[in-house]
Coordinates of C-alpha atoms in Angstrom, one line a residue:
X1 CA 95.3 95.5 31.6
X2 CA 92.3 93.5 30.7
X3 CA 92.2 91.0 27.8
X4 CA 88.6 90.4 26.7
X5 CA 86.6 89.4 23.6
X6 CA 86.0 92.1 21.0
X7 CA 82.9 94.2 21.2
X8 CA 81.4 96.4 18.4
X9 CA 82.4 99.5 20.4
X10 CA 86.1 98.5 20.1
X11 CA 86.1 99.0 16.3
X12 CA 87.9 102.4 16.3
X13 CA 90.4 101.2 18.9
X14 CA 91.3 98.1 16.8
X15 CA 91.8 100.2 13.7
X16 CA 93.9 102.7 15.6
X17 CA 96.0 99.9 17.1
X18 CA 96.8 98.1 13.8
X19 CA 97.2 101.4 11.8
X20 CA 99.6 102.9 14.4
X21 CA 101.8 99.8 14.4
X22 CA 101.7 99.6 10.5
X23 CA 102.8 103.3 10.3
X24 CA 105.4 102.8 13.0
X25 CA 107.1 100.1 10.9
X26 CA 106.8 102.0 7.6
X27 CA 104.0 99.8 6.2
X28 CA 101.4 101.3 3.9
X29 CA 97.8 101.6 5.2
X30 CA 95.3 100.3 2.7
X31 CA 91.8 100.6 4.3
X32 CA 89.9 99.5 1.2
X33 CA 92.0 96.4 0.4
X34 CA 94.8 94.8 2.4
X35 CA 93.7 96.4 5.8
X36 CA 89.9 96.2 5.2
X37 CA 89.5 93.3 7.7
X38 CA 90.2 95.5 10.7
X39 CA 87.2 97.7 9.7
X40 CA 84.9 94.6 9.9
X41 CA 86.2 92.6 12.8
X42 CA 82.7 91.1 13.6
X43 CA 82.2 89.8 10.1
X44 CA 85.8 88.8 9.4
X45 CA 86.8 87.3 12.8
X46 CA 83.5 86.4 14.5
X47 CA 82.5 83.0 15.9
X48 CA 81.9 80.1 15.4
X49 CA 85.2 79.6 13.5
X50 CA 87.1 82.7 14.5
X51 CA 87.6 84.8 17.7
X52 CA 89.1 88.2 18.3
X53 CA 90.3 89.8 21.6
X54 CA 91.4 93.2 22.6
X55 CA 93.6 94.6 25.4
X56 CA 91.8 97.3 27.3
X57 CA 93.9 99.7 29.5
X58 CA 92.5 101.0 32.8
X59 CA 91.1 104.1 31.0
X60 CA 89.1 101.9 28.7
X61 CA 91.3 102.4 25.6
X62 CA 92.1 99.5 23.3
X63 CA 95.9 99.1 23.3
X64 CA 96.3 95.7 21.7
X65 CA 94.4 93.0 19.7
X66 CA 94.7 89.5 18.3
X67 CA 92.6 86.9 16.6
X68 CA 92.3 83.2 16.0
X69 CA 91.0 81.8 12.7
X70 CA 90.2 78.1 12.4
X71 CA 91.1 76.3 9.1
X72 CA 91.1 72.8 7.8
X73 CA 94.4 71.1 8.7
X74 CA 96.9 72.0 5.9
X75 CA 98.6 69.0 4.2
X76 CA 102.1 67.9 5.3
X77 CA 103.9 67.7 8.6
X78 CA 104.2 70.6 11.1
X79 CA 107.5 72.3 10.4
X80 CA 107.3 71.9 6.6
X81 CA 106.1 74.5 4.1
X82 CA 103.4 73.7 1.6
X83 CA 102.1 75.6 -1.4
X84 CA 98.4 76.1 -1.6
X85 CA 96.9 78.0 -4.5
X86 CA 100.2 79.6 -5.2
X87 CA 100.7 80.7 -1.6
X88 CA 103.4 79.4 0.8
X89 CA 101.8 78.1 4.0
X90 CA 102.9 76.3 7.2
X91 CA 102.1 72.6 6.8
X92 CA 100.2 70.7 9.4
X93 CA 98.5 73.7 11.0
X94 CA 94.8 73.8 11.7
X95 CA 94.4 77.4 12.8
X96 CA 96.1 80.8 12.5
X97 CA 96.9 83.7 14.8
X98 CA 96.0 87.0 13.1
X99 CA 96.4 90.7 13.7
X100 CA 98.4 90.5 16.9
X101 CA 99.5 94.1 17.6
X102 CA 100.2 96.1 20.7
X103 CA 100.5 99.9 20.8
X104 CA 104.0 101.2 21.4
X105 CA 102.9 102.9 24.7
X106 CA 101.6 99.6 26.0
X107 CA 104.6 97.4 25.2
X108 CA 107.0 95.9 27.7
X109 CA 104.3 94.5 30.0
X110 CA 103.9 91.0 28.4
X111 CA 100.7 91.9 26.5
X112 CA 101.8 90.2 23.3
X113 CA 102.6 87.1 25.2
X114 CA 99.3 87.2 27.1
X115 CA 97.4 87.7 23.8
X116 CA 99.2 84.8 22.3
X117 CA 98.4 82.6 25.4
X118 CA 94.8 83.6 25.1
X119 CA 94.8 82.5 21.4
X120 CA 96.6 79.3 22.4
X121 CA 94.0 78.5 25.1
X122 CA 91.1 79.0 22.7
X123 CA 92.8 76.8 20.1
X124 CA 93.3 74.1 22.7
X125 CA 89.7 74.4 23.9
X126 CA 88.4 73.7 20.4
X127 CA 90.8 70.8 19.8
X128 CA 93.4 72.4 17.6
X129 CA 97.0 71.3 17.6
X130 CA 99.2 73.7 15.6
X131 CA 98.9 77.4 15.0
X132 CA 100.1 79.0 11.8
X133 CA 101.9 82.3 12.6
X134 CA 103.1 84.8 10.0
X135 CA 105.1 87.8 11.1
X136 CA 106.7 90.6 9.1
X137 CA 110.5 90.2 9.2
X138 CA 110.8 93.7 10.7
X139 CA 108.9 92.6 13.9
X140 CA 111.9 90.9 15.6
X141 CA 110.5 91.3 19.1
X142 CA 107.4 89.4 18.1
X143 CA 109.6 86.6 16.6
X144 CA 111.5 86.2 19.9
X145 CA 108.2 86.1 21.8
X146 CA 106.7 83.4 19.5
X147 CA 109.9 81.3 19.9
X148 CA 109.7 81.6 23.7
X149 CA 106.2 80.3 23.5
X150 CA 107.5 77.2 21.6
X151 CA 107.1 78.3 18.0
X152 CA 109.7 77.5 15.5
X153 CA 110.5 79.2 12.2
X154 CA 109.8 77.2 9.1
X155 CA 110.1 79.5 6.1
X156 CA 109.3 82.8 4.6
X157 CA 107.2 84.4 1.9
X158 CA 106.0 87.7 0.5
X159 CA 102.8 88.4 2.3
X160 CA 99.9 87.5 -0.1
X161 CA 97.9 90.5 -1.2
X162 CA 100.2 93.0 0.5
X163 CA 100.7 96.0 -1.8
X164 CA 104.1 96.7 0.0
X165 CA 105.2 93.1 -0.9
X166 CA 106.7 92.7 2.6
X167 CA 108.6 89.6 3.5
X168 CA 107.4 87.6 6.5
X169 CA 108.5 84.7 8.5
X170 CA 106.3 81.6 9.0
X171 CA 106.2 79.8 12.3
X172 CA 104.4 76.8 13.6
X173 CA 103.2 77.1 17.2
X174 CA 102.3 73.8 18.8
X175 CA 99.1 74.4 20.9
X176 CA 100.2 71.9 23.5
X177 CA 103.3 74.0 24.2
X178 CA 103.2 75.4 27.7
X179 CA 104.5 79.0 28.0

């Protein structure tokens, strides 16, 4: 399985990956609002302040994805929570991992970990120190993976803008952590 930067021809594969996982876990699919970012990956997650990767299987199908978004360092110490514009955030973070999903048929091969490591490597390369991670409480396998990578849980929130009002865990992932 190949992890590589997103290309425009990956658009349908990214939508399929994220939508499949959403429906698998019983989340609503809102293409015009909450999920609209996956229909415009180039605009939403393009350089110079963001990056997006896909996992391509041997047949050329996109079976996973993840992104990195840079942000100004949030106030406070890593491991604390901070409220910004009415939203709970992970303090002390200077980037965020976004849209990390792997299709069910491709799980069990360490792809989530490899995507996370790719994100961590890019964050390290651009001088970032702490990644903000938000993961729906239903995604327990993802939580365990993040913790194995060195992340620690710092709080929870209802995901902002989510019509399902799903609860998610917030983690801080130190970039210097070695998997």
